[in-house]
Amino acid sequence: MNRTLLLKLHRYVGLALAGLLIVLGATGSAIVFEPELDAWLNPELFRIDRPGGKALPPGELIRRVEADDPRIRAYYLTLADRPEKAAVAYVAPRTDPATGEPFDVAYDEVFIDPVSGGINGRRLWGECCLERPNLMPFLYKLHNRLLLPMDIGRPLIGIVALLWLGLAVVGGYLTFPRGGPFFRRWRRNWSVGRGRTGFHTGLRLHRAGGLWLWPVIVAVALTGAMLGFEGSLRSVVGSISPSEETVWEAYADRDDVPAEPVSYTAALAAARNRVRRAGETGGPDHISYAGERGLYRVAFGDPDGFGLGTTTVYVDGRDGRVVGMTGPGDGSAGDVLLRAGQPLHAGRIAGAPGRIAVFLAGLVVVLLSVTGVVMWWLRRRRQ
């Protein structure tokens, strides 16, 4: 393999992507701990009068959110039996009967004390830009699709991730010594220290930084490409390992959606009974209601814990009957592969250690991009 050609390819593709990789690496590191940072930055939104107290029933919390502003309806609520911070309800505007158009509502998140039921505040998720309430959702939106429309931004991120994956593979190969005792010479590339010149110091940082977290960087780049081309990938994987039909898909076309569904509280109680019979031990994480399907979804377990995510119980909004339950490892092999993309990308599949590893990998990507540009500039100046 022509090493000189690979080196030039690595250099110039890296230079072309440096700006984007700095943005994606820095924002990726930040949003690994988005829930914790958001609560730290905005204590007024997440405050709770009696931490650890018994939470009000979800139906009561939804009622209070909607009573506070009759123009909206709530469709999602975070849950905790003994909450330590405010619950978050996601809302959408109702239709104005006078005009037939949706009400003009300038927010889609409501923060509510789950113990007292008091409203802490509201926010429009992803609104620009760097004010405390908007910072973490804005960074997530920037990382997820570069602030572009979803159908443009996600594929663009997928292309960048594929090129980044190639950079990582070629960069790893270029650290291999050309001759002599392989491991003795390769071991030197793992050490960080001051070089003879600024260029050599940058080179040591560049090589060692890439090597120490190379497996994590490759995994994040690969899953980033998977998420960017999720629709196309789903079709390809489905042709090899067809997806099993889910309750969610089965309830897509219903003509009997109830105008007044069973309550959130009743749906949660039915879901609790189902997971208890299945031997699940995790507490509820959130509940949502899809009005167009007449279906509740209740998630149990820690979304940031080890594994592929939460267990979901489906409850029919017409009669409160449990119609299905999906665990993280259920479905075909293709289903499991596709489901693993997001937890792998965010490091959640390995719990707190995985999140820390992805956080560090994002910082290393910034380091690699900066040192790559600096080395190129120093070489150009010397020439």
mmCIF file of C-alpha atoms in Angstrom:
data_model
loop_
_atom_site.group_PDB
_atom_site.id
_atom_site.type_symbol
_atom_site.label_atom_id
_atom_site.label_comp_id
_atom_site.label_asym_id
_atom_site.label_seq_id
_atom_site.Cartn_x
_atom_site.Cartn_y
_atom_site.Cartn_z
ATOM 1 C CA MET A 1 0.000 0.000 0.000
ATOM 2 C CA ASN A 2 1.374 3.422 -0.998
ATOM 3 C CA ARG A 3 2.077 5.042 2.359
ATOM 4 C CA THR A 4 2.862 8.457 0.880
ATOM 5 C CA LEU A 5 -0.466 8.551 -0.938
ATOM 6 C CA LEU A 6 -2.330 7.550 2.223
ATOM 7 C CA LEU A 7 -0.513 10.228 4.212
ATOM 8 C CA LYS A 8 -1.526 12.933 1.710
ATOM 9 C CA LEU A 9 -5.093 11.637 1.642
ATOM 10 C CA HIS A 10 -5.230 11.673 5.447
ATOM 11 C CA ARG A 11 -3.760 15.182 5.570
ATOM 12 C CA TYR A 12 -5.984 16.899 3.034
ATOM 13 C CA VAL A 13 -9.264 15.165 3.896
ATOM 14 C CA GLY A 14 -8.502 15.999 7.539
ATOM 15 C CA LEU A 15 -7.879 19.647 6.658
ATOM 16 C CA ALA A 16 -11.131 19.800 4.686
ATOM 17 C CA LEU A 17 -13.104 18.356 7.599
ATOM 18 C CA ALA A 18 -11.220 20.050 10.465
ATOM 19 C CA GLY A 19 -13.777 22.785 11.098
ATOM 20 C CA LEU A 20 -16.732 20.406 11.103
ATOM 21 C CA LEU A 21 -14.922 17.864 13.270
ATOM 22 C CA ILE A 22 -14.055 20.537 15.831
ATOM 23 C CA VAL A 23 -17.733 21.515 16.029
ATOM 24 C CA LEU A 24 -18.970 17.916 16.163
ATOM 25 C CA GLY A 25 -16.306 16.800 18.644
ATOM 26 C CA ALA A 26 -16.884 19.707 21.033
ATOM 27 C CA THR A 27 -20.682 19.532 20.888
ATOM 28 C CA GLY A 28 -20.618 15.736 21.111
ATOM 29 C CA SER A 29 -18.589 15.875 24.316
ATOM 30 C CA ALA A 30 -21.014 18.393 25.797
ATOM 31 C CA ILE A 31 -24.229 16.565 24.985
ATOM 32 C CA VAL A 32 -22.972 13.244 26.384
ATOM 33 C CA PHE A 33 -23.928 14.763 29.735
ATOM 34 C CA GLU A 34 -26.806 16.882 28.430
ATOM 35 C CA PRO A 35 -29.347 16.023 31.190
ATOM 36 C CA GLU A 36 -26.885 16.752 33.984
ATOM 37 C CA LEU A 37 -25.513 19.940 32.399
ATOM 38 C CA ASP A 38 -28.989 21.212 31.532
ATOM 39 C CA ALA A 39 -30.126 20.796 35.139
ATOM 40 C CA TRP A 40 -26.938 22.468 36.425
ATOM 41 C CA LEU A 41 -27.271 25.434 34.056
ATOM 42 C CA ASN A 42 -30.985 25.925 34.728
ATOM 43 C CA PRO A 43 -31.705 25.183 38.392
ATOM 44 C CA GLU A 44 -34.813 27.354 38.282
ATOM 45 C CA LEU A 45 -36.379 25.009 35.710
ATOM 46 C CA PHE A 46 -35.430 21.782 37.434
ATOM 47 C CA ARG A 47 -35.950 22.787 41.077
ATOM 48 C CA ILE A 48 -38.201 20.693 43.281
ATOM 49 C CA ASP A 49 -39.594 21.711 46.675
ATOM 50 C CA ARG A 50 -39.347 18.306 48.370
ATOM 51 C CA PRO A 51 -36.715 16.145 46.661
ATOM 52 C CA GLY A 52 -37.376 12.462 47.179
ATOM 53 C CA GLY A 53 -41.049 12.981 48.002
ATOM 54 C CA LYS A 54 -43.816 10.931 46.434
ATOM 55 C CA ALA A 55 -44.717 12.143 42.964
ATOM 56 C CA LEU A 56 -48.259 13.086 42.008
ATOM 57 C CA PRO A 57 -49.993 10.698 39.563
ATOM 58 C CA PRO A 58 -49.043 11.421 35.931
ATOM 59 C CA GLY A 59 -52.656 12.131 35.025
ATOM 60 C CA GLU A 60 -52.754 14.915 37.629
ATOM 61 C CA LEU A 61 -49.482 16.400 36.369
ATOM 62 C CA ILE A 62 -50.766 16.383 32.785
ATOM 63 C CA ARG A 63 -54.014 18.012 33.945
ATOM 64 C CA ARG A 64 -52.111 20.818 35.669
ATOM 65 C CA VAL A 65 -49.866 21.437 32.653
ATOM 66 C CA GLU A 66 -52.863 21.709 30.335
ATOM 67 C CA ALA A 67 -54.918 23.770 32.820
ATOM 68 C CA ASP A 68 -52.068 26.273 33.022
ATOM 69 C CA ASP A 69 -52.467 26.989 29.288
ATOM 70 C CA PRO A 70 -55.650 25.689 27.577
ATOM 71 C CA ARG A 71 -54.063 26.306 24.164
ATOM 72 C CA ILE A 72 -51.782 23.267 24.502
ATOM 73 C CA ARG A 73 -52.065 19.531 25.000
ATOM 74 C CA ALA A 74 -49.349 17.447 26.642
ATOM 75 C CA TYR A 75 -48.279 14.195 25.008
ATOM 76 C CA TYR A 76 -45.096 13.187 26.900
ATOM 77 C CA LEU A 77 -44.079 13.248 30.557
ATOM 78 C CA THR A 78 -40.909 12.138 32.326
ATOM 79 C CA LEU A 79 -41.521 9.969 35.375
ATOM 80 C CA ALA A 80 -39.882 9.081 38.675
ATOM 81 C CA ASP A 81 -41.437 7.516 41.750
ATOM 82 C CA ARG A 82 -39.220 9.520 44.128
ATOM 83 C CA PRO A 83 -38.067 12.429 41.959
ATOM 84 C CA GLU A 84 -34.990 14.528 42.612
ATOM 85 C CA LYS A 85 -35.678 17.120 39.904
ATOM 86 C CA ALA A 86 -38.586 18.561 37.950
ATOM 87 C CA ALA A 87 -40.496 16.497 35.423
ATOM 88 C CA VAL A 88 -40.551 17.613 31.796
ATOM 89 C CA ALA A 89 -43.751 17.585 29.751
ATOM 90 C CA TYR A 90 -43.620 17.994 25.981
ATOM 91 C CA VAL A 91 -46.606 19.820 24.541
ATOM 92 C CA ALA A 92 -48.152 20.735 21.190
ATOM 93 C CA PRO A 93 -50.655 23.467 20.295
ATOM 94 C CA ARG A 94 -54.354 22.638 20.122
ATOM 95 C CA THR A 95 -56.494 23.749 17.196
ATOM 96 C CA ASP A 96 -58.170 27.142 17.563
ATOM 97 C CA PRO A 97 -61.901 26.490 16.982
ATOM 98 C CA ALA A 98 -62.365 30.046 15.726
ATOM 99 C CA THR A 99 -59.816 29.757 12.898
ATOM 100 C CA GLY A 100 -59.277 26.037 12.427
ATOM 101 C CA GLU A 101 -55.544 26.624 12.752
ATOM 102 C CA PRO A 102 -53.201 25.620 15.591
ATOM 103 C CA PHE A 103 -52.774 28.179 18.353
ATOM 104 C CA ASP A 104 -49.559 30.195 18.197
ATOM 105 C CA VAL A 105 -47.604 28.752 21.135
ATOM 106 C CA ALA A 106 -43.996 29.815 21.625
ATOM 107 C CA TYR A 107 -42.828 26.798 23.642
ATOM 108 C CA ASP A 108 -42.933 23.010 23.571
ATOM 109 C CA GLU A 109 -41.438 22.059 26.977
ATOM 110 C CA VAL A 110 -43.024 22.606 30.382
ATOM 111 C CA PHE A 111 -41.092 21.981 33.607
ATOM 112 C CA ILE A 112 -43.274 20.922 36.517
ATOM 113 C CA ASP A 113 -42.497 20.005 40.124
ATOM 114 C CA PRO A 114 -43.789 16.410 40.266
ATOM 115 C CA VAL A 115 -44.328 16.533 44.028
ATOM 116 C CA SER A 116 -46.108 19.874 44.436
ATOM 117 C CA GLY A 117 -47.447 20.202 40.886
ATOM 118 C CA GLY A 118 -46.143 23.758 40.492
ATOM 119 C CA ILE A 119 -45.041 24.987 37.056
ATOM 120 C CA ASN A 120 -41.357 26.004 37.058
ATOM 121 C CA GLY A 121 -41.095 27.378 33.528
ATOM 122 C CA ARG A 122 -41.314 26.774 29.787
ATOM 123 C CA ARG A 123 -38.900 26.516 26.897
ATOM 124 C CA LEU A 124 -38.843 26.075 23.120
ATOM 125 C CA TRP A 125 -36.470 23.156 22.569
ATOM 126 C CA GLY A 126 -33.549 23.935 20.244
ATOM 127 C CA GLU A 127 -34.160 27.678 20.111
ATOM 128 C CA CYS A 128 -31.072 29.739 19.317
ATOM 129 C CA CYS A 129 -28.608 30.186 20.894
ATOM 130 C CA LEU A 130 -26.241 30.430 23.895
ATOM 131 C CA GLU A 131 -28.466 31.672 26.727
ATOM 132 C CA ARG A 132 -28.541 29.263 29.669
ATOM 133 C CA PRO A 133 -32.037 27.847 29.023
ATOM 134 C CA ASN A 134 -31.310 27.271 25.347
ATOM 135 C CA LEU A 135 -27.661 26.195 25.400
ATOM 136 C CA MET A 136 -27.853 22.396 25.749
ATOM 137 C CA PRO A 137 -30.789 21.836 23.334
ATOM 138 C CA PHE A 138 -29.080 24.197 20.859
ATOM 139 C CA LEU A 139 -25.800 22.242 21.079
ATOM 140 C CA TYR A 140 -27.719 18.984 20.576
ATOM 141 C CA LYS A 141 -29.414 20.388 17.473
ATOM 142 C CA LEU A 142 -26.077 21.684 16.173
ATOM 143 C CA HIS A 143 -24.428 18.297 16.682
ATOM 144 C CA ASN A 144 -27.354 16.280 15.378
ATOM 145 C CA ARG A 145 -27.913 18.118 12.081
ATOM 146 C CA LEU A 146 -25.751 21.277 12.001
ATOM 147 C CA LEU A 147 -28.917 23.409 12.487
ATOM 148 C CA LEU A 148 -30.100 22.346 9.018
ATOM 149 C CA PRO A 149 -33.453 20.743 8.191
ATOM 150 C CA MET A 150 -33.459 17.102 9.257
ATOM 151 C CA ASP A 151 -33.599 15.680 5.712
ATOM 152 C CA ILE A 152 -30.474 17.679 4.787
ATOM 153 C CA GLY A 153 -28.518 17.851 8.027
ATOM 154 C CA ARG A 154 -28.658 14.159 8.973
ATOM 155 C CA PRO A 155 -27.343 12.824 5.618
ATOM 156 C CA LEU A 156 -24.637 15.513 5.676
ATOM 157 C CA ILE A 157 -23.586 14.341 9.131
ATOM 158 C CA GLY A 158 -23.581 10.785 7.761
ATOM 159 C CA ILE A 159 -21.187 11.771 4.947
ATOM 160 C CA VAL A 160 -18.884 13.560 7.386
ATOM 161 C CA ALA A 161 -18.951 10.524 9.697
ATOM 162 C CA LEU A 162 -18.011 8.170 6.846
ATOM 163 C CA LEU A 163 -15.073 10.371 5.858
ATOM 164 C CA TRP A 164 -14.090 10.649 9.508
ATOM 165 C CA LEU A 165 -14.197 6.859 9.816
ATOM 166 C CA GLY A 166 -11.828 6.620 6.851
ATOM 167 C CA LEU A 167 -9.522 9.187 8.471
ATOM 168 C CA ALA A 168 -9.439 7.171 11.684
ATOM 169 C CA VAL A 169 -8.655 3.891 9.901
ATOM 170 C CA VAL A 170 -5.926 5.416 7.739
ATOM 171 C CA GLY A 171 -4.531 7.361 10.706
ATOM 172 C CA GLY A 172 -4.293 4.179 12.746
ATOM 173 C CA TYR A 173 -2.456 2.436 9.902
ATOM 174 C CA LEU A 174 -0.010 5.338 9.527
ATOM 175 C CA THR A 175 1.134 4.900 13.133
ATOM 176 C CA PHE A 176 2.532 1.459 12.291
ATOM 177 C CA PRO A 177 6.363 1.526 12.003
ATOM 178 C CA ARG A 178 7.837 0.827 8.571
ATOM 179 C CA GLY A 179 10.401 -1.681 9.765
ATOM 180 C CA GLY A 180 12.408 -3.033 12.663
ATOM 181 C CA PRO A 181 10.971 -4.562 15.826
ATOM 182 C CA PHE A 182 7.280 -3.737 15.395
ATOM 183 C CA PHE A 183 6.030 -3.475 18.970
ATOM 184 C CA ARG A 184 9.154 -1.781 20.306
ATOM 185 C CA ARG A 185 8.951 0.954 17.673
ATOM 186 C CA TRP A 186 5.157 1.227 17.692
ATOM 187 C CA ARG A 187 5.140 1.648 21.464
ATOM 188 C CA ARG A 188 6.944 4.986 21.047
ATOM 189 C CA ASN A 189 3.986 6.385 19.130
ATOM 190 C CA TRP A 190 1.800 5.964 22.200
ATOM 191 C CA SER A 191 3.883 8.353 24.313
ATOM 192 C CA VAL A 192 3.232 12.079 24.604
ATOM 193 C CA GLY A 193 6.115 14.446 25.168
ATOM 194 C CA ARG A 194 7.827 17.558 23.955
ATOM 195 C CA GLY A 195 9.473 17.168 20.563
ATOM 196 C CA ARG A 196 12.504 18.877 19.052
ATOM 197 C CA THR A 197 10.281 21.430 17.318
ATOM 198 C CA GLY A 198 6.706 22.601 17.529
ATOM 199 C CA PHE A 199 5.894 20.371 14.566
ATOM 200 C CA HIS A 200 7.238 17.256 16.295
ATOM 201 C CA THR A 201 5.392 18.122 19.519
ATOM 202 C CA GLY A 202 2.159 18.421 17.528
ATOM 203 C CA LEU A 203 2.898 15.145 15.765
ATOM 204 C CA ARG A 204 3.350 13.319 19.064
ATOM 205 C CA LEU A 205 0.089 14.712 20.393
ATOM 206 C CA HIS A 206 -1.664 13.833 17.158
ATOM 207 C CA ARG A 207 -0.446 10.240 17.031
ATOM 208 C CA ALA A 208 -0.779 9.405 20.715
ATOM 209 C CA GLY A 209 -4.172 11.090 21.075
ATOM 210 C CA GLY A 210 -5.545 9.113 18.170
ATOM 211 C CA LEU A 211 -4.096 5.808 19.369
ATOM 212 C CA TRP A 212 -5.243 5.904 22.985
ATOM 213 C CA LEU A 213 -8.916 6.288 22.092
ATOM 214 C CA TRP A 214 -8.841 4.807 18.579
ATOM 215 C CA PRO A 215 -11.470 2.076 19.208
ATOM 216 C CA VAL A 216 -13.908 4.591 20.710
ATOM 217 C CA ILE A 217 -13.342 7.085 17.884
ATOM 218 C CA VAL A 218 -13.958 4.383 15.265
ATOM 219 C CA ALA A 219 -17.137 3.245 17.055
ATOM 220 C CA VAL A 220 -18.481 6.797 17.319
ATOM 221 C CA ALA A 221 -17.685 7.547 13.661
ATOM 222 C CA LEU A 222 -19.277 4.295 12.475
ATOM 223 C CA THR A 223 -22.454 4.793 14.506
ATOM 224 C CA GLY A 224 -22.584 8.436 13.407
ATOM 225 C CA ALA A 225 -22.712 7.228 9.809
ATOM 226 C CA MET A 226 -25.368 4.669 10.772
ATOM 227 C CA LEU A 227 -27.548 7.366 12.312
ATOM 228 C CA GLY A 228 -26.991 9.757 9.413
ATOM 229 C CA PHE A 229 -28.201 7.181 6.885
ATOM 230 C CA GLU A 230 -30.658 5.477 9.218
ATOM 231 C CA GLY A 231 -33.475 5.250 6.671
ATOM 232 C CA SER A 232 -31.324 3.706 3.945
ATOM 233 C CA LEU A 233 -29.567 1.448 6.428
ATOM 234 C CA ARG A 234 -32.888 0.206 7.743
ATOM 235 C CA SER A 235 -33.885 -0.872 4.242
ATOM 236 C CA VAL A 236 -30.572 -2.645 3.650
ATOM 237 C CA VAL A 237 -30.534 -4.391 7.032
ATOM 238 C CA GLY A 238 -34.215 -5.263 6.658
ATOM 239 C CA SER A 239 -33.519 -7.086 3.385
ATOM 240 C CA ILE A 240 -31.032 -9.335 5.221
ATOM 241 C CA SER A 241 -32.716 -9.610 8.618
ATOM 242 C CA PRO A 242 -36.344 -8.481 8.294
ATOM 243 C CA SER A 243 -37.770 -6.474 11.162
ATOM 244 C CA GLU A 244 -40.509 -7.972 13.246
ATOM 245 C CA GLU A 245 -43.721 -5.952 13.161
ATOM 246 C CA THR A 246 -44.098 -3.922 16.337
ATOM 247 C CA VAL A 247 -47.212 -2.816 18.138
ATOM 248 C CA TRP A 248 -46.321 0.726 17.138
ATOM 249 C CA GLU A 249 -46.491 -0.202 13.443
ATOM 250 C CA ALA A 250 -49.621 -2.302 13.892
ATOM 251 C CA TYR A 251 -51.490 0.672 15.358
ATOM 252 C CA ALA A 252 -50.538 3.038 12.517
ATOM 253 C CA ASP A 253 -53.912 3.018 10.744
ATOM 254 C CA ARG A 254 -56.761 3.045 13.254
ATOM 255 C CA ASP A 255 -60.310 4.236 12.753
ATOM 256 C CA ASP A 256 -61.332 3.792 16.385
ATOM 257 C CA VAL A 257 -59.003 6.245 18.145
ATOM 258 C CA PRO A 258 -60.806 7.388 21.301
ATOM 259 C CA ALA A 259 -61.600 11.068 21.683
ATOM 260 C CA GLU A 260 -61.133 10.665 25.442
ATOM 261 C CA PRO A 261 -58.490 7.987 26.109
ATOM 262 C CA VAL A 262 -58.020 6.230 29.402
ATOM 263 C CA SER A 263 -55.980 8.393 31.754
ATOM 264 C CA TYR A 264 -52.210 8.561 31.945
ATOM 265 C CA THR A 265 -52.446 7.250 35.506
ATOM 266 C CA ALA A 266 -54.463 4.203 34.455
ATOM 267 C CA ALA A 267 -52.100 3.497 31.551
ATOM 268 C CA LEU A 268 -49.084 3.672 33.876
ATOM 269 C CA ALA A 269 -50.751 1.327 36.369
ATOM 270 C CA ALA A 270 -51.458 -1.226 33.634
ATOM 271 C CA ALA A 271 -47.865 -0.986 32.389
ATOM 272 C CA ARG A 272 -46.510 -1.432 35.931
ATOM 273 C CA ASN A 273 -48.515 -4.623 36.363
ATOM 274 C CA ARG A 274 -47.153 -5.955 33.079
ATOM 275 C CA VAL A 275 -43.478 -5.374 33.885
ATOM 276 C CA ARG A 276 -43.959 -6.702 37.401
ATOM 277 C CA ARG A 277 -45.304 -9.968 36.017
ATOM 278 C CA ALA A 278 -42.336 -10.111 33.628
ATOM 279 C CA GLY A 279 -39.909 -9.769 36.524
ATOM 280 C CA GLU A 280 -38.581 -6.339 35.494
ATOM 281 C CA THR A 281 -37.205 -4.235 38.330
ATOM 282 C CA GLY A 282 -36.562 -0.821 36.756
ATOM 283 C CA GLY A 283 -38.803 2.110 37.579
ATOM 284 C CA PRO A 284 -40.735 4.143 34.988
ATOM 285 C CA ASP A 285 -38.758 6.679 32.966
ATOM 286 C CA HIS A 286 -41.420 8.361 30.830
ATOM 287 C CA ILE A 287 -44.896 7.975 29.364
ATOM 288 C CA SER A 288 -46.215 9.306 26.057
ATOM 289 C CA TYR A 289 -49.508 9.191 24.197
ATOM 290 C CA ALA A 290 -49.800 9.137 20.395
ATOM 291 C CA GLY A 291 -53.265 10.509 19.721
ATOM 292 C CA GLU A 292 -53.253 9.494 16.048
ATOM 293 C CA ARG A 293 -52.691 5.857 17.099
ATOM 294 C CA GLY A 294 -54.603 5.880 20.365
ATOM 295 C CA LEU A 295 -51.604 4.249 22.003
ATOM 296 C CA TYR A 296 -49.628 4.884 25.164
ATOM 297 C CA ARG A 297 -45.936 4.035 25.426
ATOM 298 C CA VAL A 298 -44.426 3.629 28.893
ATOM 299 C CA ALA A 299 -40.655 3.194 29.246
ATOM 300 C CA PHE A 300 -39.071 1.418 32.220
ATOM 301 C CA GLY A 301 -35.418 1.375 33.228
ATOM 302 C CA ASP A 302 -32.486 3.771 33.139
ATOM 303 C CA PRO A 303 -31.865 5.162 29.620
ATOM 304 C CA ASP A 304 -28.279 5.966 30.626
ATOM 305 C CA GLY A 305 -27.598 2.572 32.204
ATOM 306 C CA PHE A 306 -25.780 -0.418 30.733
ATOM 307 C CA GLY A 307 -27.370 -2.020 27.682
ATOM 308 C CA LEU A 308 -29.485 -1.053 24.715
ATOM 309 C CA GLY A 309 -31.976 1.131 26.549
ATOM 310 C CA THR A 310 -35.344 0.840 28.212
ATOM 311 C CA THR A 311 -38.199 -1.650 28.132
ATOM 312 C CA THR A 312 -41.331 -0.260 26.493
ATOM 313 C CA VAL A 313 -44.891 -1.279 27.355
ATOM 314 C CA TYR A 314 -47.728 -0.398 24.948
ATOM 315 C CA VAL A 315 -51.180 0.343 26.341
ATOM 316 C CA ASP A 316 -54.317 0.774 24.236
ATOM 317 C CA GLY A 317 -55.810 4.186 24.992
ATOM 318 C CA ARG A 318 -59.304 2.918 24.274
ATOM 319 C CA ASP A 319 -59.622 0.364 27.053
ATOM 320 C CA GLY A 320 -56.346 0.468 29.040
ATOM 321 C CA ARG A 321 -55.343 -2.998 27.848
ATOM 322 C CA VAL A 322 -51.637 -3.840 27.548
ATOM 323 C CA VAL A 323 -51.136 -4.804 23.902
ATOM 324 C CA GLY A 324 -47.395 -5.415 23.828
ATOM 325 C CA MET A 325 -44.015 -5.136 25.515
ATOM 326 C CA THR A 326 -40.610 -4.716 23.873
ATOM 327 C CA GLY A 327 -37.287 -5.275 25.613
ATOM 328 C CA PRO A 328 -33.934 -3.871 24.432
ATOM 329 C CA GLY A 329 -32.848 -7.187 22.909
ATOM 330 C CA ASP A 330 -36.167 -8.190 21.352
ATOM 331 C CA GLY A 331 -36.782 -8.518 17.633
ATOM 332 C CA SER A 332 -34.625 -9.777 14.793
ATOM 333 C CA ALA A 333 -30.847 -9.454 14.651
ATOM 334 C CA GLY A 334 -31.346 -6.472 12.346
ATOM 335 C CA ASP A 335 -33.650 -4.819 14.874
ATOM 336 C CA VAL A 336 -31.050 -5.212 17.619
ATOM 337 C CA LEU A 337 -28.283 -3.855 15.365
ATOM 338 C CA LEU A 338 -30.273 -0.757 14.452
ATOM 339 C CA ARG A 339 -31.358 -0.252 18.048
ATOM 340 C CA ALA A 340 -27.714 -0.319 19.174
ATOM 341 C CA GLY A 341 -26.693 2.653 17.035
ATOM 342 C CA GLN A 342 -27.752 5.495 19.331
ATOM 343 C CA PRO A 343 -26.633 3.907 22.647
ATOM 344 C CA LEU A 344 -23.230 3.091 21.105
ATOM 345 C CA HIS A 345 -22.833 6.567 19.642
ATOM 346 C CA ALA A 346 -23.592 8.266 22.955
ATOM 347 C CA GLY A 347 -21.687 5.704 25.051
ATOM 348 C CA ARG A 348 -24.844 4.807 26.991
ATOM 349 C CA ILE A 349 -24.501 1.145 26.099
ATOM 350 C CA ALA A 350 -21.698 0.929 28.688
ATOM 351 C CA GLY A 351 -23.317 3.184 31.300
ATOM 352 C CA ALA A 352 -21.267 5.924 32.977
ATOM 353 C CA PRO A 353 -17.860 4.525 31.817
ATOM 354 C CA GLY A 354 -19.084 4.515 28.228
ATOM 355 C CA ARG A 355 -20.348 8.085 28.452
ATOM 356 C CA ILE A 356 -16.995 9.205 29.883
ATOM 357 C CA ALA A 357 -15.139 7.416 27.073
ATOM 358 C CA VAL A 358 -17.258 9.156 24.407
ATOM 359 C CA PHE A 359 -16.811 12.502 26.205
ATOM 360 C CA LEU A 360 -13.026 12.061 26.059
ATOM 361 C CA ALA A 361 -13.185 10.892 22.448
ATOM 362 C CA GLY A 362 -14.951 14.120 21.459
ATOM 363 C CA LEU A 363 -12.202 16.176 23.080
ATOM 364 C CA VAL A 364 -9.559 14.057 21.340
ATOM 365 C CA VAL A 365 -11.244 14.696 17.978
ATOM 366 C CA VAL A 366 -10.905 18.427 18.653
ATOM 367 C CA LEU A 367 -7.237 17.886 19.599
ATOM 368 C CA LEU A 368 -6.548 15.853 16.450
ATOM 369 C CA SER A 369 -8.192 18.467 14.238
ATOM 370 C CA VAL A 370 -6.318 21.379 15.820
ATOM 371 C CA THR A 371 -2.913 19.641 15.828
ATOM 372 C CA GLY A 372 -3.457 18.513 12.234
ATOM 373 C CA VAL A 373 -4.091 22.078 11.090
ATOM 374 C CA VAL A 374 -1.177 23.426 13.147
ATOM 375 C CA MET A 375 1.232 20.829 11.743
ATOM 376 C CA TRP A 376 0.144 21.658 8.184
ATOM 377 C CA TRP A 377 0.628 25.379 8.841
ATOM 378 C CA LEU A 378 4.068 24.859 10.387
ATOM 379 C CA ARG A 379 5.121 22.698 7.451
ATOM 380 C CA ARG A 380 3.911 25.326 4.978
ATOM 381 C CA ARG A 381 5.723 28.101 6.843
ATOM 382 C CA ARG A 382 8.942 26.100 6.917
ATOM 383 C CA GLN A 383 8.724 25.406 3.194
#
